[in-house]
Amino acid sequence: MNNSAANTGRVLWAGLRALLVLTVVCGVLYPLAVTGIAQVAFPGKANGSEVTDASGRVVGSELIGQTYTLPLKEGEETPTPDLKWFQPRPSNGLGTNSVNTRYSIILSGATNRSGDNEDLVTWVKDAKAAVVKDNSTADHEVKPSDVPADAVTSSGSGLDPHISPEYAKLQVHRIAERNHLTVAQVDKLVADHTDGRILGFVGEPRVNVLQLNIALKQLVVTQG
């Protein structure tokens, strides 16, 4: 009986020592080592890929989209886009009953509606009509066939910070008109902020909306 108790005690003590050692190694030393390496080798990415404006103020992350809207009015549930800025693709879903309409990180995910879902079809049609209306100007008419898919559908996460070059270019005339710039100036802005495929063949060309709007703000200030 005494031998059994002693053996049990040794096993428990061995298990406790293993727990303590693994806790220190895996819970303290390893995280500290990884954090230290990340801070030295990849400080920008390790700290959230922060994006700063011309004044050096952090205004967001290059990995997470955000909205550019007018303040909510009394009784409004969905904010109105501020059309002096380039607009991102819709966040999760498109209607007021969707999962996420404001790039809320805690609600990342897709709507999981099928392509023939009546609500989704309605939202896409309404979104396309809004894109056509919002981006048509006195001297430039946007046609429904000009509207790319990412202008009316969300990404899988609902947080994609990028839009296609086609969607960015579709907004050029509106941006020029609203900010008293020339179309050529805004066209160049889009071209300068269009990223190509990774390694020349991975993914699609894309435009980071936050970085584009920061450049737009700087251009407006310079012109003013």
Coordinates of N, CA and C in Angstrom, one line a residue:
M1 N 0.8 -1.2 0.0 CA 0.0 0.0 0.0 C 0.9 1.3 0.0
N2 N 1.9 1.2 0.8 CA 2.8 2.4 0.9 C 3.6 2.6 -0.4
N3 N 4.0 1.4 -1.0 CA 4.7 1.5 -2.3 C 3.8 2.1 -3.4
S4 N 2.5 1.7 -3.4 CA 1.5 2.3 -4.3 C 1.3 3.8 -4.2
A5 N 1.3 4.2 -2.9 CA 1.1 5.6 -2.6 C 2.4 6.4 -3.1
A6 N 3.5 5.8 -2.8 CA 4.8 6.4 -3.2 C 4.9 6.5 -4.8
N7 N 4.5 5.5 -5.4 CA 4.5 5.5 -6.9 C 3.6 6.6 -7.5
T8 N 2.4 6.6 -6.9 CA 1.4 7.6 -7.3 C 2.0 9.0 -7.1
G9 N 2.6 9.2 -5.9 CA 3.2 10.5 -5.6 C 4.3 10.9 -6.6
R10 N 5.1 10.0 -7.0 CA 6.2 10.2 -8.0 C 5.6 10.6 -9.4
V11 N 4.5 9.9 -9.7 CA 3.9 10.1 -11.0 C 3.3 11.5 -11.0
L12 N 2.6 11.9 -9.9 CA 2.0 13.2 -9.8 C 3.0 14.3 -9.9
W13 N 4.1 14.1 -9.1 CA 5.2 15.1 -9.1 C 5.9 15.2 -10.5
A14 N 6.0 14.1 -11.2 CA 6.6 14.1 -12.5 C 5.7 14.9 -13.5
G15 N 4.4 14.6 -13.3 CA 3.4 15.3 -14.2 C 3.4 16.8 -13.9
L16 N 3.5 17.2 -12.6 CA 3.5 18.6 -12.2 C 4.7 19.3 -12.8
R17 N 5.9 18.6 -12.7 CA 7.1 19.2 -13.2 C 7.0 19.4 -14.7
A18 N 6.5 18.4 -15.4 CA 6.3 18.5 -16.9 C 5.4 19.7 -17.2
L19 N 4.3 19.8 -16.4 CA 3.4 20.9 -16.6 C 4.1 22.3 -16.4
L20 N 4.8 22.4 -15.4 CA 5.5 23.7 -15.1 C 6.5 24.0 -16.2
V21 N 7.3 23.0 -16.6 CA 8.3 23.2 -17.7 C 7.6 23.6 -19.0
L22 N 6.6 22.9 -19.4 CA 5.9 23.2 -20.6 C 5.2 24.5 -20.6
T23 N 4.7 24.9 -19.4 CA 4.1 26.2 -19.3 C 5.1 27.3 -19.5
V24 N 6.3 27.2 -18.9 CA 7.3 28.2 -19.0 C 7.8 28.2 -20.5
V25 N 8.0 27.1 -21.1 CA 8.6 27.0 -22.4 C 7.6 27.5 -23.5
C26 N 6.4 26.9 -23.4 CA 5.4 27.2 -24.4 C 4.5 28.4 -24.1
G27 N 4.4 28.7 -22.9 CA 3.5 29.9 -22.5 C 4.3 31.2 -22.3
V28 N 5.6 31.1 -22.1 CA 6.4 32.3 -21.8 C 7.5 32.5 -22.8
L29 N 8.5 31.5 -22.8 CA 9.7 31.7 -23.6 C 9.4 31.7 -25.1
Y30 N 8.5 30.8 -25.6 CA 8.2 30.7 -27.0 C 7.5 32.0 -27.5
P31 N 6.4 32.4 -26.8 CA 5.8 33.7 -27.2 C 6.7 34.9 -27.2
L32 N 7.6 35.0 -26.2 CA 8.5 36.1 -26.1 C 9.5 36.1 -27.3
A33 N 10.0 34.8 -27.6 CA 10.9 34.7 -28.7 C 10.3 35.1 -30.0
V34 N 9.1 34.6 -30.3 CA 8.4 34.9 -31.5 C 8.1 36.4 -31.6
T35 N 7.6 37.0 -30.5 CA 7.3 38.4 -30.5 C 8.5 39.2 -30.7
G36 N 9.6 38.8 -30.1 CA 10.9 39.6 -30.3 C 11.4 39.5 -31.7
I37 N 11.3 38.3 -32.3 CA 11.8 38.2 -33.7 C 10.9 39.0 -34.7
A38 N 9.6 38.9 -34.4 CA 8.6 39.7 -35.2 C 8.8 41.2 -35.1
Q39 N 9.1 41.7 -33.9 CA 9.3 43.1 -33.8 C 10.6 43.6 -34.4
V40 N 11.6 42.7 -34.5 CA 12.8 43.1 -35.1 C 12.8 42.9 -36.7
A41 N 12.2 41.8 -37.1 CA 12.2 41.5 -38.5 C 11.0 42.1 -39.3
F42 N 9.8 42.1 -38.7 CA 8.6 42.5 -39.4 C 7.8 43.4 -38.4
P43 N 8.4 44.6 -38.0 CA 7.7 45.4 -37.0 C 6.3 45.9 -37.5
G44 N 6.3 46.3 -38.8 CA 5.0 46.8 -39.4 C 3.9 45.8 -39.3
K45 N 4.2 44.6 -39.8 CA 3.2 43.5 -39.9 C 2.8 43.0 -38.5
A46 N 3.8 43.0 -37.6 CA 3.6 42.5 -36.3 C 2.7 43.4 -35.5
N47 N 2.7 44.7 -35.8 CA 1.9 45.7 -35.1 C 0.6 46.0 -35.8
G48 N 0.2 45.1 -36.7 CA -1.2 45.3 -37.3 C -1.2 46.0 -38.7
S49 N 0.0 46.1 -39.3 CA 0.0 46.7 -40.7 C -0.7 48.1 -40.7
E50 N -0.3 48.9 -39.7 CA -0.9 50.2 -39.5 C -0.7 51.1 -40.7
V51 N -1.7 51.9 -41.0 CA -1.5 52.9 -42.1 C -1.6 54.3 -41.5
T52 N -0.7 55.2 -41.8 CA -0.7 56.5 -41.3 C -1.0 57.5 -42.4
D53 N -1.5 58.7 -42.0 CA -1.8 59.7 -43.0 C -0.6 60.6 -43.1
A54 N -0.8 61.7 -43.9 CA 0.4 62.6 -44.1 C 0.9 63.3 -42.8
S55 N 0.1 63.3 -41.8 CA 0.5 63.9 -40.5 C 1.2 62.9 -39.6
G56 N 1.2 61.6 -40.0 CA 1.7 60.6 -39.2 C 0.8 59.9 -38.2
R57 N -0.5 60.3 -38.3 CA -1.6 59.8 -37.5 C -2.0 58.4 -38.0
V58 N -2.1 57.4 -37.1 CA -2.6 56.1 -37.6 C -4.1 56.2 -37.9
V59 N -4.5 55.8 -39.1 CA -5.9 55.9 -39.5 C -6.5 54.6 -39.8
G60 N -5.8 53.5 -39.7 CA -6.4 52.2 -40.0 C -5.3 51.2 -40.3
S61 N -5.8 50.0 -40.7 CA -4.9 49.0 -41.1 C -5.0 48.7 -42.6
E62 N -3.9 48.3 -43.3 CA -4.0 48.0 -44.7 C -4.6 46.7 -44.9
L63 N -4.9 45.9 -43.9 CA -5.5 44.6 -44.0 C -7.0 44.6 -43.8
I64 N -7.6 45.7 -43.3 CA -9.0 45.7 -42.9 C -9.7 46.9 -43.6
G65 N -10.8 46.6 -44.2 CA -11.5 47.7 -44.9 C -12.3 48.6 -43.9
Q66 N -12.7 49.7 -44.4 CA -13.5 50.6 -43.5 C -14.5 51.4 -44.4
T67 N -15.5 52.0 -43.8 CA -16.5 52.7 -44.6 C -16.2 54.2 -44.6
Y68 N -16.7 54.8 -45.6 CA -16.6 56.3 -45.8 C -18.0 56.8 -45.9
T69 N -18.6 57.2 -44.8 CA -20.0 57.5 -44.8 C -20.3 58.8 -44.1
L70 N -21.5 59.4 -44.4 CA -21.9 60.6 -43.7 C -22.5 60.2 -42.3
P71 N -22.5 61.1 -41.3 CA -23.0 60.8 -40.0 C -24.5 60.3 -40.1
L72 N -24.9 59.4 -39.3 CA -26.2 58.9 -39.3 C -27.2 60.0 -38.9
K73 N -28.3 60.1 -39.7 CA -29.4 61.0 -39.3 C -30.4 60.3 -38.4
E74 N -31.2 61.0 -37.7 CA -32.2 60.4 -36.8 C -33.1 59.6 -37.6
G75 N -33.3 58.3 -37.2 CA -34.2 57.4 -37.8 C -33.5 56.5 -38.9
E76 N -32.3 56.9 -39.3 CA -31.5 56.1 -40.2 C -30.9 54.8 -39.6
E77 N -31.0 53.7 -40.3 CA -30.3 52.5 -39.8 C -29.0 52.2 -40.6
T78 N -29.0 52.6 -41.9 CA -27.9 52.4 -42.7 C -27.3 53.7 -43.1
P79 N -26.0 53.9 -42.9 CA -25.4 55.2 -43.2 C -25.3 55.4 -44.7
T80 N -25.3 56.7 -45.1 CA -25.2 57.1 -46.5 C -23.8 57.3 -46.9
P81 N -23.3 56.7 -48.0 CA -21.9 56.9 -48.4 C -21.6 58.4 -48.6
D82 N -20.4 58.7 -48.2 CA -19.9 60.1 -48.5 C -19.2 60.0 -49.8
L83 N -19.8 60.6 -50.8 CA -19.4 60.4 -52.2 C -18.2 61.2 -52.6
K84 N -17.6 62.0 -51.7 CA -16.3 62.6 -52.1 C -15.1 61.7 -51.9
W85 N -15.4 60.5 -51.4 CA -14.4 59.5 -51.2 C -14.6 58.3 -52.1
F86 N -13.5 57.6 -52.4 CA -13.7 56.3 -53.1 C -14.4 55.4 -52.1
Q87 N -15.3 54.6 -52.6 CA -16.1 53.7 -51.8 C -15.5 52.3 -51.9
P88 N -15.6 51.5 -50.8 CA -15.1 50.1 -50.8 C -16.2 49.2 -51.3
R89 N -15.9 48.0 -51.4 CA -17.0 47.0 -51.8 C -17.9 46.9 -50.6
P90 N -19.1 46.4 -50.8 CA -20.0 46.2 -49.6 C -19.4 45.3 -48.6
S91 N -19.7 45.5 -47.3 CA -19.3 44.6 -46.3 C -20.2 43.4 -46.4
N92 N -20.2 42.5 -45.4 CA -21.1 41.3 -45.4 C -22.5 41.6 -45.7
G93 N -23.0 41.1 -46.8 CA -24.4 41.4 -47.1 C -24.6 42.8 -47.7
L94 N -25.8 43.2 -48.1 CA -26.0 44.4 -48.7 C -27.2 45.2 -48.1
G95 N -28.1 44.5 -47.4 CA -29.2 45.2 -46.9 C -29.2 45.5 -45.4
T96 N -30.1 46.1 -44.9 CA -30.1 46.5 -43.5 C -30.2 45.3 -42.6
N97 N -30.7 44.1 -43.1 CA -30.8 42.9 -42.3 C -29.6 42.0 -42.5
S98 N -28.5 42.5 -43.2 CA -27.4 41.7 -43.4 C -26.5 41.5 -42.2
V99 N -25.5 40.6 -42.3 CA -24.7 40.3 -41.1 C -23.9 41.5 -40.7
N100 N -23.3 42.2 -41.6 CA -22.3 43.3 -41.3 C -22.3 44.3 -42.4
T101 N -22.8 45.5 -42.1 CA -22.8 46.6 -43.2 C -21.7 47.6 -42.9
R102 N -20.9 47.5 -41.8 CA -20.0 48.6 -41.5 C -18.6 48.1 -41.2
Y103 N -18.2 47.0 -41.8 CA -16.8 46.5 -41.6 C -16.5 46.3 -40.1
S104 N -17.5 45.8 -39.4 CA -17.2 45.5 -38.0 C -16.4 44.2 -37.9
I105 N -15.2 44.3 -37.2 CA -14.3 43.2 -37.2 C -15.0 42.0 -36.5
I106 N -15.7 42.2 -35.5 CA -16.3 41.1 -34.7 C -17.3 40.3 -35.4
L107 N -17.8 40.8 -36.6 CA -18.8 40.2 -37.3 C -18.3 39.6 -38.7
S108 N -17.0 39.4 -38.7 CA -16.4 38.9 -40.0 C -17.0 37.5 -40.4
G109 N -17.3 37.4 -41.6 CA -17.9 36.2 -42.1 C -18.8 36.5 -43.3
A110 N -19.3 35.5 -44.0 CA -20.1 35.6 -45.2 C -21.6 35.5 -44.8
T111 N -22.5 35.9 -45.7 CA -23.9 35.7 -45.5 C -24.4 34.3 -45.7
N112 N -23.6 33.6 -46.5 CA -23.9 32.2 -46.8 C -25.3 32.0 -47.6
R113 N -25.7 33.0 -48.3 CA -26.9 32.9 -49.1 C -26.5 32.4 -50.5
S114 N -27.4 31.6 -51.0 CA -27.1 31.0 -52.3 C -27.3 32.1 -53.4
G115 N -26.8 31.8 -54.6 CA -26.8 32.8 -55.7 C -28.3 33.1 -56.1
D116 N -29.2 32.2 -55.9 CA -30.6 32.5 -56.3 C -31.5 32.9 -55.1
N117 N -30.9 33.2 -54.0 CA -31.6 33.7 -52.8 C -32.3 35.0 -53.2
E118 N -33.6 35.1 -52.9 CA -34.4 36.3 -53.3 C -33.8 37.6 -52.7
D119 N -33.5 37.5 -51.4 CA -33.0 38.7 -50.7 C -31.6 39.1 -51.3
L120 N -30.7 38.2 -51.6 CA -29.5 38.5 -52.2 C -29.6 39.1 -53.6
V121 N -30.5 38.5 -54.4 CA -30.7 39.1 -55.7 C -31.2 40.5 -55.6
T122 N -32.1 40.8 -54.7 CA -32.7 42.1 -54.5 C -31.6 43.1 -54.1
W123 N -30.8 42.6 -53.1 CA -29.7 43.5 -52.6 C -28.7 43.9 -53.8
V124 N -28.4 42.9 -54.6 CA -27.4 43.1 -55.7 C -28.0 44.1 -56.7
K125 N -29.3 43.9 -57.0 CA -29.9 44.8 -58.0 C -30.0 46.2 -57.5
D126 N -30.3 46.3 -56.2 CA -30.4 47.7 -55.6 C -29.0 48.3 -55.5
A127 N -28.0 47.5 -55.2 CA -26.7 48.0 -55.1 C -26.2 48.5 -56.4
K128 N -26.5 47.7 -57.5 CA -26.0 48.1 -58.8 C -26.7 49.4 -59.2
A129 N -28.0 49.5 -59.0 CA -28.7 50.8 -59.3 C -28.1 51.9 -58.6
A130 N -27.7 51.7 -57.3 CA -27.1 52.8 -56.5 C -25.7 53.2 -57.0
V131 N -24.9 52.2 -57.5 CA -23.6 52.5 -58.0 C -23.7 53.3 -59.3
V132 N -24.7 52.9 -60.2 CA -24.9 53.6 -61.4 C -25.3 55.1 -61.1
K133 N -26.2 55.2 -60.2 CA -26.7 56.6 -59.9 C -25.7 57.4 -59.2
D134 N -25.0 56.9 -58.3 CA -24.0 57.7 -57.5 C -22.8 58.1 -58.3
N135 N -22.4 57.3 -59.3 CA -21.2 57.5 -60.1 C -21.4 58.2 -61.4
S136 N -22.7 58.4 -61.8 CA -23.0 59.1 -63.0 C -22.9 60.6 -62.7
T137 N -22.2 61.3 -63.6 CA -22.1 62.8 -63.4 C -22.7 63.5 -64.6
A138 N -22.6 64.8 -64.6 CA -23.2 65.6 -65.7 C -22.6 65.2 -67.1
D139 N -21.4 64.9 -67.1 CA -20.7 64.6 -68.4 C -20.2 63.2 -68.5
H140 N -20.7 62.3 -67.6 CA -20.3 60.9 -67.7 C -21.4 60.0 -67.2
E141 N -21.9 59.2 -68.0 CA -23.0 58.2 -67.6 C -22.5 56.8 -67.4
V142 N -22.7 56.3 -66.2 CA -22.3 54.9 -65.9 C -23.4 54.0 -66.4
K143 N -23.0 52.9 -67.1 CA -24.0 52.0 -67.6 C -24.0 50.8 -66.6
P144 N -25.1 50.1 -66.4 CA -25.2 48.9 -65.6 C -24.1 47.9 -66.0
S145 N -23.8 47.8 -67.2 CA -22.8 46.8 -67.7 C -21.4 47.2 -67.3
D146 N -21.2 48.4 -66.9 CA -19.9 48.9 -66.4 C -19.6 48.5 -65.0
V147 N -20.6 48.1 -64.2 CA -20.4 47.8 -62.8 C -19.8 46.4 -62.6
P148 N -18.6 46.4 -62.0 CA -18.0 45.1 -61.7 C -18.6 44.4 -60.5
A149 N -18.3 43.1 -60.4 CA -19.0 42.3 -59.3 C -18.6 42.8 -57.9
D150 N -17.4 43.2 -57.7 CA -17.0 43.6 -56.4 C -17.6 44.9 -55.9
A151 N -18.3 45.6 -56.9 CA -19.0 46.8 -56.5 C -20.3 46.5 -55.8
V152 N -20.8 45.3 -56.0 CA -22.2 45.0 -55.5 C -22.2 43.7 -54.6
T153 N -21.0 43.1 -54.4 CA -20.9 41.9 -53.5 C -19.8 42.1 -52.5
S154 N -20.0 41.4 -51.4 CA -18.9 41.5 -50.3 C -17.9 40.4 -50.6
S155 N -16.8 40.5 -49.9 CA -15.8 39.4 -49.9 C -16.2 38.3 -48.9
G156 N -15.5 37.2 -48.9 CA -15.8 36.1 -48.0 C -15.8 36.5 -46.6
S157 N -14.8 37.4 -46.2 CA -14.7 37.8 -44.8 C -15.6 39.0 -44.5
G158 N -15.9 39.8 -45.6 CA -16.6 41.0 -45.4 C -15.7 42.1 -44.9
L159 N -14.4 41.9 -44.9 CA -13.5 42.9 -44.4 C -12.4 43.3 -45.4
D160 N -12.6 42.9 -46.6 CA -11.5 43.1 -47.7 C -11.3 44.6 -47.9
P161 N -10.0 45.0 -47.7 CA -9.7 46.4 -47.9 C -9.5 46.9 -49.3
H162 N -9.6 45.9 -50.2 CA -9.3 46.2 -51.6 C -10.5 46.2 -52.5
I163 N -10.4 46.9 -53.6 CA -11.4 46.9 -54.7 C -10.6 46.6 -56.0
S164 N -11.3 46.2 -57.0 CA -10.7 46.0 -58.3 C -10.3 47.3 -59.0
P165 N -9.3 47.4 -59.8 CA -9.0 48.6 -60.6 C -10.2 49.1 -61.4
E166 N -11.1 48.1 -61.8 CA -12.3 48.5 -62.6 C -13.2 49.3 -61.7
Y167 N -13.4 48.9 -60.5 CA -14.3 49.6 -59.6 C -13.8 51.0 -59.3
A168 N -12.5 51.0 -59.0 CA -11.8 52.3 -58.7 C -12.0 53.3 -59.9
K169 N -11.8 52.8 -61.1 CA -11.9 53.6 -62.3 C -13.3 54.1 -62.5
L170 N -14.3 53.2 -62.2 CA -15.7 53.6 -62.3 C -16.0 54.8 -61.5
Q171 N -15.3 55.0 -60.4 CA -15.6 56.1 -59.5 C -14.9 57.4 -59.8
V172 N -14.0 57.4 -60.8 CA -13.1 58.5 -61.1 C -13.8 59.8 -61.4
H173 N -14.8 59.7 -62.2 CA -15.5 60.9 -62.6 C -16.3 61.6 -61.4
R174 N -16.9 60.7 -60.6 CA -17.6 61.3 -59.4 C -16.6 61.9 -58.5
I175 N -15.4 61.2 -58.2 CA -14.4 61.8 -57.3 C -13.9 63.1 -57.9
A176 N -13.6 63.2 -59.1 CA -13.1 64.4 -59.7 C -14.1 65.6 -59.6
E177 N -15.4 65.3 -59.8 CA -16.4 66.3 -59.7 C -16.6 66.8 -58.3
R178 N -16.7 65.8 -57.4 CA -17.0 66.2 -56.0 C -15.8 66.9 -55.3
N179 N -14.6 66.7 -55.8 CA -13.4 67.3 -55.2 C -12.8 68.4 -56.0
H180 N -13.4 68.7 -57.1 CA -13.0 69.8 -58.0 C -11.6 69.5 -58.5
L181 N -11.4 68.3 -59.0 CA -10.2 67.8 -59.6 C -10.4 67.5 -61.1
T182 N -9.4 67.3 -61.8 CA -9.6 66.8 -63.2 C -9.6 65.3 -63.2
V183 N -10.3 64.8 -64.2 CA -10.4 63.3 -64.4 C -9.0 62.7 -64.6
A184 N -8.1 63.4 -65.3 CA -6.8 63.0 -65.5 C -6.0 62.8 -64.1
Q185 N -6.2 63.8 -63.2 CA -5.5 63.7 -61.9 C -6.0 62.5 -61.1
V186 N -7.3 62.3 -61.1 CA -7.8 61.1 -60.4 C -7.5 59.8 -61.0
D187 N -7.5 59.8 -62.4 CA -7.0 58.6 -63.1 C -5.6 58.2 -62.7
K188 N -4.7 59.2 -62.6 CA -3.3 59.0 -62.3 C -3.2 58.5 -60.8
L189 N -4.1 59.0 -60.0 CA -4.1 58.6 -58.6 C -4.4 57.1 -58.5
V190 N -5.4 56.7 -59.2 CA -5.8 55.2 -59.2 C -4.7 54.4 -59.8
A191 N -4.1 54.8 -60.9 CA -3.0 54.0 -61.5 C -1.8 53.9 -60.5
D192 N -1.5 55.0 -59.8 CA -0.4 54.9 -58.9 C -0.6 54.0 -57.7
H193 N -1.9 53.8 -57.4 CA -2.2 52.9 -56.2 C -2.8 51.6 -56.6
T194 N -2.5 51.2 -57.8 CA -3.0 49.9 -58.2 C -1.8 48.9 -58.1
D195 N -2.1 47.8 -57.3 CA -1.0 46.8 -57.1 C -1.3 45.7 -58.0
G196 N -0.2 45.1 -58.6 CA -0.4 44.0 -59.6 C -0.4 42.7 -58.9
R197 N -0.5 41.6 -59.6 CA -0.5 40.3 -59.1 C 0.8 40.0 -58.3
I198 N 0.6 39.3 -57.2 CA 1.8 38.9 -56.4 C 2.7 38.0 -57.2
L199 N 4.0 38.3 -57.3 CA 4.9 37.5 -58.1 C 4.6 37.5 -59.5
G200 N 3.7 38.3 -59.9 CA 3.3 38.4 -61.3 C 2.2 37.4 -61.8
F201 N 1.8 36.5 -60.9 CA 0.7 35.6 -61.3 C -0.2 35.2 -60.2
V202 N 0.0 35.5 -59.0 CA -0.9 35.1 -57.9 C -1.9 36.2 -57.6
G203 N -3.2 35.9 -57.6 CA -4.2 36.8 -57.3 C -4.6 37.7 -58.4
E204 N -5.2 38.8 -58.1 CA -5.7 39.8 -59.1 C -5.2 41.2 -58.8
P205 N -5.1 42.0 -59.8 CA -4.7 43.4 -59.5 C -5.7 44.0 -58.5
R206 N -5.3 44.9 -57.7 CA -6.2 45.4 -56.6 C -5.7 46.8 -56.2
V207 N -6.7 47.5 -55.5 CA -6.4 48.9 -55.1 C -6.9 48.9 -53.6
N208 N -6.0 49.4 -52.7 CA -6.3 49.5 -51.3 C -7.0 50.8 -51.1
V209 N -8.3 50.8 -50.7 CA -9.2 51.9 -50.7 C -8.7 53.0 -49.7
L210 N -8.2 52.5 -48.5 CA -7.7 53.4 -47.5 C -6.5 54.2 -48.0
Q211 N -5.6 53.5 -48.5 CA -4.4 54.2 -49.0 C -4.7 55.2 -50.2
L212 N -5.7 54.8 -51.0 CA -6.1 55.6 -52.1 C -6.8 56.9 -51.6
N213 N -7.6 56.8 -50.6 CA -8.3 57.9 -50.0 C -7.3 58.8 -49.3
I214 N -6.3 58.3 -48.7 CA -5.3 59.1 -48.0 C -4.6 60.0 -49.1
A215 N -4.2 59.3 -50.2 CA -3.6 60.1 -51.3 C -4.5 61.1 -51.9
L216 N -5.8 60.8 -52.0 CA -6.8 61.7 -52.5 C -6.9 62.9 -51.6
K217 N -7.0 62.7 -50.3 CA -7.0 63.8 -49.4 C -5.8 64.7 -49.5
Q218 N -4.7 64.1 -49.7 CA -3.4 64.9 -49.8 C -3.5 65.7 -51.1
L219 N -4.0 65.1 -52.2 CA -4.1 65.8 -53.5 C -5.0 67.0 -53.4
V220 N -6.2 66.8 -52.7 CA -7.2 67.9 -52.5 C -6.6 69.0 -51.7
V221 N -5.8 68.7 -50.6 CA -5.2 69.7 -49.8 C -4.2 70.5 -50.6
T222 N -3.4 69.8 -51.4 CA -2.4 70.4 -52.3 C -3.0 71.3 -53.3
Q223 N -4.1 70.9 -53.9 CA -4.8 71.7 -54.9 C -5.4 72.9 -54.3
G224 N -5.9 72.7 -53.1 CA -6.6 73.8 -52.4 C -5.7 74.9 -52.0

